[in-house]
CSV table of C-alpha atoms in Angstrom, one decimal:
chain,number,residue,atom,x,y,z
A,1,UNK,CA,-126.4,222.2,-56.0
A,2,UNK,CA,-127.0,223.1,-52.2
A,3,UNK,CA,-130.3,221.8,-50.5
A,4,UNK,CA,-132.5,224.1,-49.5
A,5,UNK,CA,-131.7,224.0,-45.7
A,6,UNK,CA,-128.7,224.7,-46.1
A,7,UNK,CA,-128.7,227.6,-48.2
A,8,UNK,CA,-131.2,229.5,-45.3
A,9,UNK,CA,-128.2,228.1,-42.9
A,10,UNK,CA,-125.6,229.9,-44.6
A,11,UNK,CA,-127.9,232.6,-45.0
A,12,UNK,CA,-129.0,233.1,-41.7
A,13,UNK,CA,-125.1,232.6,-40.6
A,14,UNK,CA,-124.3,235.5,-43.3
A,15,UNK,CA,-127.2,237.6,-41.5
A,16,UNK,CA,-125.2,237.4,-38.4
A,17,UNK,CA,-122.0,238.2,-39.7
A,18,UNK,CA,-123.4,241.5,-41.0
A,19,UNK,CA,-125.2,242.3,-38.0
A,20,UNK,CA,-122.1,241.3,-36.0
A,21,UNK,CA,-120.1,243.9,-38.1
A,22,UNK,CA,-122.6,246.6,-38.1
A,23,UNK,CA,-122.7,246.3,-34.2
A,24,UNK,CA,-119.0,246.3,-34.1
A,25,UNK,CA,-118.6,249.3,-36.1
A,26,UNK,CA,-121.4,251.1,-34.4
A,27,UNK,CA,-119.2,250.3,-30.8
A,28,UNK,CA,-115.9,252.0,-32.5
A,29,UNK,CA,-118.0,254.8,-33.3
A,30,UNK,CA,-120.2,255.3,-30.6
A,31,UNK,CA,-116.9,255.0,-27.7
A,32,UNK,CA,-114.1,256.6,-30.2
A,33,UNK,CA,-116.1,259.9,-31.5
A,34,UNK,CA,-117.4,260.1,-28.2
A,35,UNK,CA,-114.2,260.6,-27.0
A,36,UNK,CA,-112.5,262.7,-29.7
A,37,UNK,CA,-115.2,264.9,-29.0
A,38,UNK,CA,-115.4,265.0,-25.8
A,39,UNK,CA,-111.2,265.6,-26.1
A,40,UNK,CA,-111.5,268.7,-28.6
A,41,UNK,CA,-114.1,270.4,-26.2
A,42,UNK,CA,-111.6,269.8,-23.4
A,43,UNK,CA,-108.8,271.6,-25.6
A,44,UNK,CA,-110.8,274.3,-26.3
A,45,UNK,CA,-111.7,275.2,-22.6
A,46,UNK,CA,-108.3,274.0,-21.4
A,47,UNK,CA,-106.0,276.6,-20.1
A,48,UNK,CA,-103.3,274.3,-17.9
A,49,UNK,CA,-101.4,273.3,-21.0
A,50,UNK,CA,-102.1,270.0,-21.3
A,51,UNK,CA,-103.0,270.0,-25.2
A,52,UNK,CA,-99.9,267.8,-26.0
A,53,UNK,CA,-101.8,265.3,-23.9
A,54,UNK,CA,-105.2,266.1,-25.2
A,55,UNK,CA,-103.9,266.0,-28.7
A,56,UNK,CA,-102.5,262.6,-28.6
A,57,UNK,CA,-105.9,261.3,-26.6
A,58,UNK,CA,-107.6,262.5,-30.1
A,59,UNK,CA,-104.7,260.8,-32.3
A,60,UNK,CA,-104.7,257.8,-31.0
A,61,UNK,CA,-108.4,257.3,-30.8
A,62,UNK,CA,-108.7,258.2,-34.4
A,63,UNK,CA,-106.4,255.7,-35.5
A,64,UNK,CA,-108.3,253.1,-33.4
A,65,UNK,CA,-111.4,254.5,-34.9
A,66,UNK,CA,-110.0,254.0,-38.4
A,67,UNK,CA,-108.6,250.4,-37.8
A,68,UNK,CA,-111.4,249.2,-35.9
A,69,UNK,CA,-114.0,250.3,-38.6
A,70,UNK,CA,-111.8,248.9,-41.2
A,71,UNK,CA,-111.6,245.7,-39.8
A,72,UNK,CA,-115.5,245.0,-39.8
A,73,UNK,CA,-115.9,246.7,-42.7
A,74,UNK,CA,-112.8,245.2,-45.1
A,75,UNK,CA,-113.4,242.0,-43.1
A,76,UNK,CA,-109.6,241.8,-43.2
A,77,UNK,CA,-108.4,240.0,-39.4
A,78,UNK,CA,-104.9,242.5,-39.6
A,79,UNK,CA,-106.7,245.9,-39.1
A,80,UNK,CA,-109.2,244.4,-36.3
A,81,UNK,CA,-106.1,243.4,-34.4
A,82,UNK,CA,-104.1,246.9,-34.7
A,83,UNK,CA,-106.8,248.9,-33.2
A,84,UNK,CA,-106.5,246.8,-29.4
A,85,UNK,CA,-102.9,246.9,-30.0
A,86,UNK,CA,-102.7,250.4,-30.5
A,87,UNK,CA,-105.8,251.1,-27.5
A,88,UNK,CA,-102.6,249.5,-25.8
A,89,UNK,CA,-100.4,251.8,-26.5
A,90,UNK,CA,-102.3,254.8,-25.7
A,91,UNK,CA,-103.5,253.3,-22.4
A,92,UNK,CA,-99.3,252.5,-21.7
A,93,UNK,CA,-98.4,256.0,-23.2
A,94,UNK,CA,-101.3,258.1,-21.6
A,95,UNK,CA,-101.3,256.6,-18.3
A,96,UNK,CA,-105.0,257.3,-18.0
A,97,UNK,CA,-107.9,254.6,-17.5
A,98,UNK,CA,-107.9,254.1,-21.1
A,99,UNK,CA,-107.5,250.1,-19.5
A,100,UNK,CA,-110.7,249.5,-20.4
A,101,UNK,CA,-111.3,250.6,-23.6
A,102,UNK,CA,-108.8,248.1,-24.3
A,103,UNK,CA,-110.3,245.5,-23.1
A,104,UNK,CA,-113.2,246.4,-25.0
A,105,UNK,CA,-111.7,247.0,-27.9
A,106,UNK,CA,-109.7,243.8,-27.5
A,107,UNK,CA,-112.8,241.8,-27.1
A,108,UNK,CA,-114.2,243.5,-30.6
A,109,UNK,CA,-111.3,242.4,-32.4
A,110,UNK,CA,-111.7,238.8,-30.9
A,111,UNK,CA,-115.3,239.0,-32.4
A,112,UNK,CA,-114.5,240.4,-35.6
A,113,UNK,CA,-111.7,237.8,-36.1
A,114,UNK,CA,-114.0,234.9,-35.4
A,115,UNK,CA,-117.0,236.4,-38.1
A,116,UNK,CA,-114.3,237.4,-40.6
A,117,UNK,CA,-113.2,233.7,-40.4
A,118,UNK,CA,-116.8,232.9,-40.8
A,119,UNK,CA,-117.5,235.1,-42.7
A,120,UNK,CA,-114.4,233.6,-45.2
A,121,UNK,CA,-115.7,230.4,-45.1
A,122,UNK,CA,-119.3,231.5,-46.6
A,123,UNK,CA,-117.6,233.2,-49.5
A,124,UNK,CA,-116.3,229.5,-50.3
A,125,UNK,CA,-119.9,228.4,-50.1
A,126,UNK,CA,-122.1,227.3,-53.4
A,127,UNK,CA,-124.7,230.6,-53.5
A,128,UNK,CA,-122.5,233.0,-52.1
A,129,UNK,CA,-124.1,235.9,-51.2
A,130,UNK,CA,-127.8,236.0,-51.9
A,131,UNK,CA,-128.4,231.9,-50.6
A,132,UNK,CA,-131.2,231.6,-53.1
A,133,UNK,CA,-132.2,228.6,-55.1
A,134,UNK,CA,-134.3,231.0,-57.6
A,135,UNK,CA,-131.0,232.5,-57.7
A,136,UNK,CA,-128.7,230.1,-58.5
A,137,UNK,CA,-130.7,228.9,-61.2
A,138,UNK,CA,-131.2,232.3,-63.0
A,139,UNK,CA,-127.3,232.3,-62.7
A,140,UNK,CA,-126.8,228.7,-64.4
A,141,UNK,CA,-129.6,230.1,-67.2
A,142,UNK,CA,-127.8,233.4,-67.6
A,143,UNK,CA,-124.7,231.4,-68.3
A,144,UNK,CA,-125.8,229.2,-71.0
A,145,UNK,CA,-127.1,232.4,-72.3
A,146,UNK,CA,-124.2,234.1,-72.9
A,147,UNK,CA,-122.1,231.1,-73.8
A,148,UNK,CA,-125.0,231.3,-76.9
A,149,UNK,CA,-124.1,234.5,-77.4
A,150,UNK,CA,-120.5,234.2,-77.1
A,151,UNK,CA,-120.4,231.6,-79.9
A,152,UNK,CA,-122.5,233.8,-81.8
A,153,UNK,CA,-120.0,236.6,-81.4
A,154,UNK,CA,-117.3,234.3,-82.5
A,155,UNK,CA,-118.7,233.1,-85.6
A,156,UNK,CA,-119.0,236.5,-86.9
A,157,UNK,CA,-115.3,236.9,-85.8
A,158,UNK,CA,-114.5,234.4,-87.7
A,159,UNK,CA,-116.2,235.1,-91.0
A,160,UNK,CA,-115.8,239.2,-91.2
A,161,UNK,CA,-113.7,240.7,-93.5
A,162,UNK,CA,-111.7,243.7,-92.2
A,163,UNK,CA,-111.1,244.9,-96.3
A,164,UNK,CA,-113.1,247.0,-98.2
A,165,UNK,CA,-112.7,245.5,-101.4
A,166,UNK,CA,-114.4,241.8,-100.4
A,167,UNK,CA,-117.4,243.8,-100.0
């Protein structure tokens, strides 16, 4: 079993991650629904005909919406690297100053990489994920528990009688 110092370690390090992926999240929201909303008011009031343009400005930061969120939140290291890639692509496709939203977003995914990798590393921990002695031991009584009940469960197995007539 752990000592206790480092359970709160790897507690307080799995504290971060969360907060880390919570801000993160919070940054794709706050920048990408800004924008998409910000874009659909501009369609509506537009009269030039520049919706194709407007139209992919909301596609695009949808989809980095969606990948970005689903990368802190499925704390898979793929999906937080497609949203900079494609905050790439707009800024190449759009030719607008979408530049630095992808360094921004670029600079998320680095930080959600690095946590998800921490974060990876604390699921292999002993205690994973409340930390907790008082825990840990409930989990080892709980086990012999049902390992008493289990062999309870087989004896009857064993001895029932699935005929009528024996009874």
């Amino acid at each position: 079993m752990a000592d206790k110092a480092e359970l709160l370690k790897n507690k307080a390090s799995l504290r971060l991650c969360e907060r880390i992926y919570s801000t993160i999240g919070k940054i794709y929201i706050a920048i990408c629904g800004v924008l998409i909303a910000l874009c659909i008011i501009m369609m509506i009031y537009t009269v030039n005909g520049d919706e194709l343009y407007i139209v992919a400005e909301i596609l695009f930061k949808s989809v980095i919406l969606v990948f970005g969120y689903m990368g802190c939140y499925t704390k898979k290291t793929i999906y937080a690297w497609i949203a900079p890639i494609i905050a790439v692509l707009n800024a190449l496709v759009t030719f607008g100053v979408n530049y630095y939203l992808a360094v921004i977003f670029i600079a998320c995914a680095a930080l959600t990489a690095y946590t998800n990798e921490k974060y990876h590393k604390l699921e292999q921990c002993e205690g994973f994920p409340q930390f907790s002695e008082i825990y840990e031991e409930q989990k080892k009584i709980s086990s012999r528990e049902v390992s008493e009940y289990q062999e309870r469960y087989d004896e009857m197995i064993k001895t029932q009688s699935d005929r009528m007539d024996e009874v």
